mmCIF file of C-alpha atoms in Angstrom:
data_model
loop_
_atom_site.group_PDB
_atom_site.id
_atom_site.type_symbol
_atom_site.label_atom_id
_atom_site.label_comp_id
_atom_site.label_asym_id
_atom_site.label_seq_id
_atom_site.Cartn_x
_atom_site.Cartn_y
_atom_site.Cartn_z
ATOM 1 C CA UNK D 454 43.155 136.999 79.450
ATOM 2 C CA UNK D 455 40.892 133.990 79.266
ATOM 3 C CA UNK D 456 41.707 130.901 81.297
ATOM 4 C CA UNK D 457 43.748 128.298 79.443
ATOM 5 C CA UNK D 458 44.111 124.574 79.999
ATOM 6 C CA UNK D 459 47.595 124.231 78.579
ATOM 7 C CA UNK D 460 50.846 126.188 78.834
ATOM 8 C CA UNK D 461 54.337 125.496 77.552
ATOM 9 C CA UNK D 462 57.779 126.649 78.599
ATOM 10 C CA UNK D 463 60.619 127.084 76.131
ATOM 11 C CA UNK D 464 64.132 127.037 77.591
ATOM 12 C CA UNK D 465 67.774 126.651 76.669
ATOM 13 C CA UNK D 466 71.211 128.197 77.010
ATOM 14 C CA UNK D 467 71.636 131.763 75.690
ATOM 15 C CA UNK D 468 72.537 131.614 72.001
ATOM 16 C CA UNK D 469 71.877 127.857 71.846
ATOM 17 C CA UNK D 470 68.994 125.620 70.844
ATOM 18 C CA UNK D 471 65.811 125.526 72.926
ATOM 19 C CA UNK D 472 63.657 122.756 74.304
ATOM 20 C CA UNK D 473 59.942 122.804 75.030
ATOM 21 C CA UNK D 474 58.100 121.318 77.998
ATOM 22 C CA UNK D 475 54.482 121.396 79.101
ATOM 23 C CA UNK D 476 53.786 123.030 82.462
ATOM 24 C CA UNK D 477 51.720 121.255 85.072
ATOM 25 C CA UNK D 478 48.428 122.914 85.955
ATOM 26 C CA UNK D 479 48.081 123.386 89.725
ATOM 27 C CA UNK D 480 45.056 125.731 89.779
ATOM 28 C CA UNK D 481 42.786 127.352 87.168
ATOM 29 C CA UNK D 482 45.299 130.167 86.644
ATOM 30 C CA UNK D 483 48.599 128.716 87.839
ATOM 31 C CA UNK D 484 51.089 126.404 86.148
ATOM 32 C CA UNK D 485 54.473 125.160 87.259
ATOM 33 C CA UNK D 486 57.529 123.277 86.011
ATOM 34 C CA UNK D 487 61.048 122.417 87.108
ATOM 35 C CA UNK D 488 63.866 123.632 84.897
ATOM 36 C CA UNK D 489 67.228 121.828 84.905
ATOM 37 C CA UNK D 490 69.989 124.346 85.655
ATOM 38 C CA UNK D 491 73.534 123.096 85.187
ATOM 39 C CA UNK D 492 76.802 125.002 84.906
ATOM 40 C CA UNK D 493 75.456 127.485 82.317
ATOM 41 C CA UNK D 494 72.768 130.182 82.403
ATOM 42 C CA UNK D 495 69.269 129.217 81.263
ATOM 43 C CA UNK D 496 66.814 131.504 79.476
ATOM 44 C CA UNK D 497 63.093 130.731 79.223
ATOM 45 C CA UNK D 498 59.733 132.063 78.100
ATOM 46 C CA UNK D 499 56.120 130.932 78.461
ATOM 47 C CA UNK D 500 53.602 130.154 75.724
ATOM 48 C CA UNK D 501 49.879 129.958 76.551
ATOM 49 C CA UNK D 502 47.171 130.071 73.909
ATOM 50 C CA UNK D 503 48.278 132.876 71.555
ATOM 51 C CA UNK D 504 50.372 134.655 74.218
ATOM 52 C CA UNK D 505 54.154 134.588 74.459
ATOM 53 C CA UNK D 506 56.111 136.107 77.332
ATOM 54 C CA UNK D 507 59.440 137.889 77.061
ATOM 55 C CA UNK D 508 62.638 135.917 77.535
ATOM 56 C CA UNK D 509 63.883 135.654 81.124
ATOM 57 C CA UNK D 510 67.299 134.450 82.271
ATOM 58 C CA UNK D 511 68.272 132.250 85.205
ATOM 59 C CA UNK D 512 71.892 132.959 86.129
ATOM 60 C CA UNK D 513 73.728 129.775 87.122
ATOM 61 C CA UNK D 514 75.982 130.090 90.180
ATOM 62 C CA UNK D 515 78.384 127.361 91.254
ATOM 63 C CA UNK D 516 78.175 125.772 94.676
ATOM 64 C CA UNK D 517 81.236 126.259 96.880
ATOM 65 C CA UNK D 518 83.888 123.566 96.615
ATOM 66 C CA UNK D 519 87.569 123.026 97.324
ATOM 67 C CA UNK D 520 89.774 123.096 94.239
ATOM 68 C CA UNK D 521 93.236 122.576 95.766
ATOM 69 C CA UNK D 522 94.630 120.981 98.918
ATOM 70 C CA UNK D 523 98.041 121.656 100.426
ATOM 71 C CA UNK D 524 98.827 119.135 103.165
ATOM 72 C CA UNK D 525 101.850 119.583 105.444
ATOM 73 C CA UNK D 526 102.269 116.266 107.268
ATOM 74 C CA UNK D 527 104.276 116.379 110.512
ATOM 75 C CA UNK D 528 105.133 112.948 112.008
ATOM 76 C CA UNK D 529 105.062 112.358 115.788
ATOM 77 C CA UNK D 530 107.929 114.043 117.672
ATOM 78 C CA UNK D 531 109.523 110.755 118.756
ATOM 79 C CA UNK D 532 110.027 109.755 115.113
ATOM 80 C CA UNK D 533 112.275 112.812 114.513
ATOM 81 C CA UNK D 534 111.207 112.814 110.891
ATOM 82 C CA UNK D 535 110.869 115.713 108.468
ATOM 83 C CA UNK D 536 107.666 117.401 107.409
ATOM 84 C CA UNK D 537 106.245 116.346 104.057
ATOM 85 C CA UNK D 538 104.249 118.765 101.888
ATOM 86 C CA UNK D 539 101.759 117.425 99.351
ATOM 87 C CA UNK D 540 99.663 119.567 96.993
ATOM 88 C CA UNK D 541 96.886 117.995 94.921
ATOM 89 C CA UNK D 542 93.212 118.240 93.968
ATOM 90 C CA UNK D 543 91.820 115.821 96.566
ATOM 91 C CA UNK D 544 91.787 115.517 100.338
ATOM 92 C CA UNK D 545 93.010 111.929 100.695
ATOM 93 C CA UNK D 546 95.414 111.652 103.659
ATOM 94 C CA UNK D 547 97.889 108.896 104.561
ATOM 95 C CA UNK D 548 99.977 109.470 107.671
ATOM 96 C CA UNK D 549 101.530 107.749 110.662
ATOM 97 C CA UNK D 550 99.291 107.503 113.716
ATOM 98 C CA UNK D 551 99.962 110.505 115.946
ATOM 99 C CA UNK D 552 100.898 112.808 113.078
ATOM 100 C CA UNK D 553 99.335 116.209 112.471
ATOM 101 C CA UNK D 554 98.338 117.547 109.077
ATOM 102 C CA UNK D 555 98.146 121.277 108.420
ATOM 103 C CA UNK D 556 95.561 121.781 105.692
ATOM 104 C CA UNK D 557 95.462 124.849 103.452
ATOM 105 C CA UNK D 558 92.500 124.648 101.076
ATOM 106 C CA UNK D 559 91.663 126.899 98.138
ATOM 107 C CA UNK D 560 87.949 127.259 97.356
ATOM 108 C CA UNK D 561 86.390 128.279 94.052
ATOM 109 C CA UNK D 562 84.807 131.365 95.668
ATOM 110 C CA UNK D 563 84.736 133.436 98.847
ATOM 111 C CA UNK D 564 83.469 131.571 101.916
ATOM 112 C CA UNK D 565 81.636 132.896 104.974
ATOM 113 C CA UNK D 566 81.824 129.741 107.072
ATOM 114 C CA UNK D 567 83.438 126.305 106.986
ATOM 115 C CA UNK D 568 83.129 123.295 109.275
ATOM 116 C CA UNK D 569 85.358 120.223 109.312
ATOM 117 C CA UNK D 570 83.576 116.913 109.992
ATOM 118 C CA UNK D 571 85.379 113.664 110.830
ATOM 119 C CA UNK D 572 83.741 110.362 109.805
ATOM 120 C CA UNK D 573 80.810 112.117 108.071
ATOM 121 C CA UNK D 574 79.189 108.828 106.985
ATOM 122 C CA UNK D 575 79.033 107.439 110.538
ATOM 123 C CA UNK D 576 76.381 108.355 113.154
ATOM 124 C CA UNK D 577 78.967 109.578 115.688
ATOM 125 C CA UNK D 578 81.531 112.240 114.780
ATOM 126 C CA UNK D 579 84.709 112.706 116.844
ATOM 127 C CA UNK D 580 85.529 116.259 117.862
ATOM 128 C CA UNK D 581 87.009 118.113 114.898
ATOM 129 C CA UNK D 582 89.360 121.117 114.819
ATOM 130 C CA UNK D 583 88.029 124.534 113.881
ATOM 131 C CA UNK D 584 88.656 125.997 110.440
ATOM 132 C CA UNK D 585 90.062 129.480 109.899
ATOM 133 C CA UNK D 586 88.469 131.334 106.970
ATOM 134 C CA UNK D 587 90.984 133.555 105.169
ATOM 135 C CA UNK D 588 90.576 135.975 102.282
ATOM 136 C CA UNK D 589 90.260 134.964 98.624
ATOM 137 C CA UNK D 590 88.481 131.711 99.452
ATOM 138 C CA UNK D 591 91.342 130.190 101.468
ATOM 139 C CA UNK D 592 90.572 128.092 104.556
ATOM 140 C CA UNK D 593 92.993 126.448 107.005
ATOM 141 C CA UNK D 594 92.845 123.753 109.674
ATOM 142 C CA UNK D 595 95.222 121.429 111.537
ATOM 143 C CA UNK D 596 93.978 117.839 111.663
ATOM 144 C CA UNK D 597 95.391 115.340 114.187
ATOM 145 C CA UNK D 598 95.674 111.796 112.836
ATOM 146 C CA UNK D 599 94.199 109.330 115.309
ATOM 147 C CA UNK D 600 93.130 105.702 115.039
ATOM 148 C CA UNK D 601 89.431 106.654 115.175
ATOM 149 C CA UNK D 602 89.625 108.952 112.142
ATOM 150 C CA UNK D 603 88.485 107.177 108.961
ATOM 151 C CA UNK D 604 87.373 110.034 106.686
ATOM 152 C CA UNK D 605 86.737 113.767 106.660
ATOM 153 C CA UNK D 606 84.907 116.466 104.763
ATOM 154 C CA UNK D 607 84.295 120.210 104.953
ATOM 155 C CA UNK D 608 80.914 121.934 104.965
ATOM 156 C CA UNK D 609 81.117 125.260 103.121
ATOM 157 C CA UNK D 610 78.829 128.282 102.776
ATOM 158 C CA UNK D 611 79.218 130.748 99.911
ATOM 159 C CA UNK D 612 79.664 134.438 100.722
ATOM 160 C CA UNK D 613 77.929 135.556 97.510
ATOM 161 C CA UNK D 614 74.939 133.224 97.233
ATOM 162 C CA UNK D 615 74.633 131.489 100.609
ATOM 163 C CA UNK D 616 74.786 128.158 98.762
ATOM 164 C CA UNK D 617 76.230 125.189 100.631
ATOM 165 C CA UNK D 618 78.016 122.047 99.465
ATOM 166 C CA UNK D 619 75.677 119.565 101.146
ATOM 167 C CA UNK D 620 76.451 116.792 98.624
ATOM 168 C CA UNK D 621 80.235 117.126 98.849
ATOM 169 C CA UNK D 622 82.222 113.892 98.869
ATOM 170 C CA UNK D 623 84.316 112.803 101.842
ATOM 171 C CA UNK D 624 88.022 111.955 101.685
ATOM 172 C CA UNK D 625 89.649 108.867 103.155
ATOM 173 C CA UNK D 626 92.139 109.009 106.054
ATOM 174 C CA UNK D 627 94.595 106.103 106.008
ATOM 175 C CA UNK D 628 96.180 105.787 109.456
ATOM 176 C CA UNK D 629 99.547 104.017 109.257
ATOM 177 C CA UNK D 630 100.276 102.143 112.516
ATOM 178 C CA UNK D 631 103.714 102.397 114.133
ATOM 179 C CA UNK D 632 104.751 98.743 114.273
ATOM 180 C CA UNK D 633 107.305 97.477 116.860
ATOM 181 C CA UNK D 634 110.910 96.924 115.740
ATOM 182 C CA UNK D 635 111.827 93.491 114.381
ATOM 183 C CA UNK D 636 115.044 91.789 115.597
ATOM 184 C CA UNK D 637 116.440 88.476 114.395
ATOM 185 C CA UNK D 638 119.668 86.660 115.367
ATOM 186 C CA UNK D 639 121.168 85.066 112.275
ATOM 187 C CA UNK D 640 124.449 83.786 113.739
ATOM 188 C CA UNK D 641 124.717 81.486 115.583
ATOM 189 C CA UNK D 642 121.661 79.692 114.270
ATOM 190 C CA UNK D 643 121.366 77.400 117.307
ATOM 191 C CA UNK D 644 118.905 78.496 119.969
ATOM 192 C CA UNK D 645 121.189 77.224 122.790
ATOM 193 C CA UNK D 646 124.998 76.908 122.984
ATOM 194 C CA UNK D 647 127.401 75.308 125.481
ATOM 195 C CA UNK D 648 130.714 77.173 125.834
ATOM 196 C CA UNK D 649 133.859 76.802 127.897
ATOM 197 C CA UNK D 650 134.756 79.421 130.483
ATOM 198 C CA UNK D 651 136.361 82.541 128.944
ATOM 199 C CA UNK D 652 135.299 81.389 125.459
ATOM 200 C CA UNK D 653 133.718 83.979 123.172
ATOM 201 C CA UNK D 654 131.009 83.667 120.564
ATOM 202 C CA UNK D 655 130.339 85.808 117.503
ATOM 203 C CA UNK D 656 126.859 87.259 117.306
ATOM 204 C CA UNK D 657 125.249 88.628 114.150
ATOM 205 C CA UNK D 658 121.714 89.763 113.598
ATOM 206 C CA UNK D 659 119.318 91.959 111.690
ATOM 207 C CA UNK D 660 117.087 94.743 113.040
ATOM 208 C CA UNK D 661 114.551 96.929 111.285
ATOM 209 C CA UNK D 662 111.686 99.286 112.014
ATOM 210 C CA UNK D 663 109.017 100.827 109.808
ATOM 211 C CA UNK D 664 109.994 104.390 110.815
ATOM 212 C CA UNK D 665 113.731 103.800 111.344
ATOM 213 C CA UNK D 666 115.959 102.701 114.204
ATOM 214 C CA UNK D 667 117.504 105.130 116.673
ATOM 215 C CA UNK D 668 119.840 102.564 118.264
ATOM 216 C CA UNK D 669 120.500 98.840 118.727
ATOM 217 C CA UNK D 670 121.651 97.490 122.078
ATOM 218 C CA UNK D 671 122.665 94.034 123.275
ATOM 219 C CA UNK D 672 121.023 92.882 126.508
ATOM 220 C CA UNK D 673 122.511 90.051 128.540
#
């Protein structure tokens, strides 16, 4: 038809109320606008002069994301501690330095590729373990806990849409240091004693360690 100077777009969720917005004119016969698409589908139509288009629908598809984390934390071998399994909706990790964490992550959709990134907000990224992509949107990785690891995230790509999770948040890694044992002699309280030959002295003390003591020995 004849050229028009003004065009409008009507849009809204199917079955809901509609909003109206004027399109920007970019050439004598072309107009454009940006429609906000959230979690729900959006339908729209164009009005120009006395013409009205048919309704069209934009189908909203979710970006890939992780919905559940199962973390099996294995302490260093010398600690001789038991594995701890934690299941929650975030990837925050707190573990003793030298531990390993087996991660099993459930995504909201099927995934074609996944990449684990350590310290994503820093310019240099330490080498990260590879992720195994399973069926039904499950991905797995084993993450070593080292002093240089501060945070981590996973880059995902959807099998259905090819969408990625570029704006995904990162999760903090709290590395718990293995502190040296603490020993204190509480009896006798004097730092130096003078004793007769063949005389004995009673010794008493306290010892502790943040991951537990294997043995206590007296050195002389």
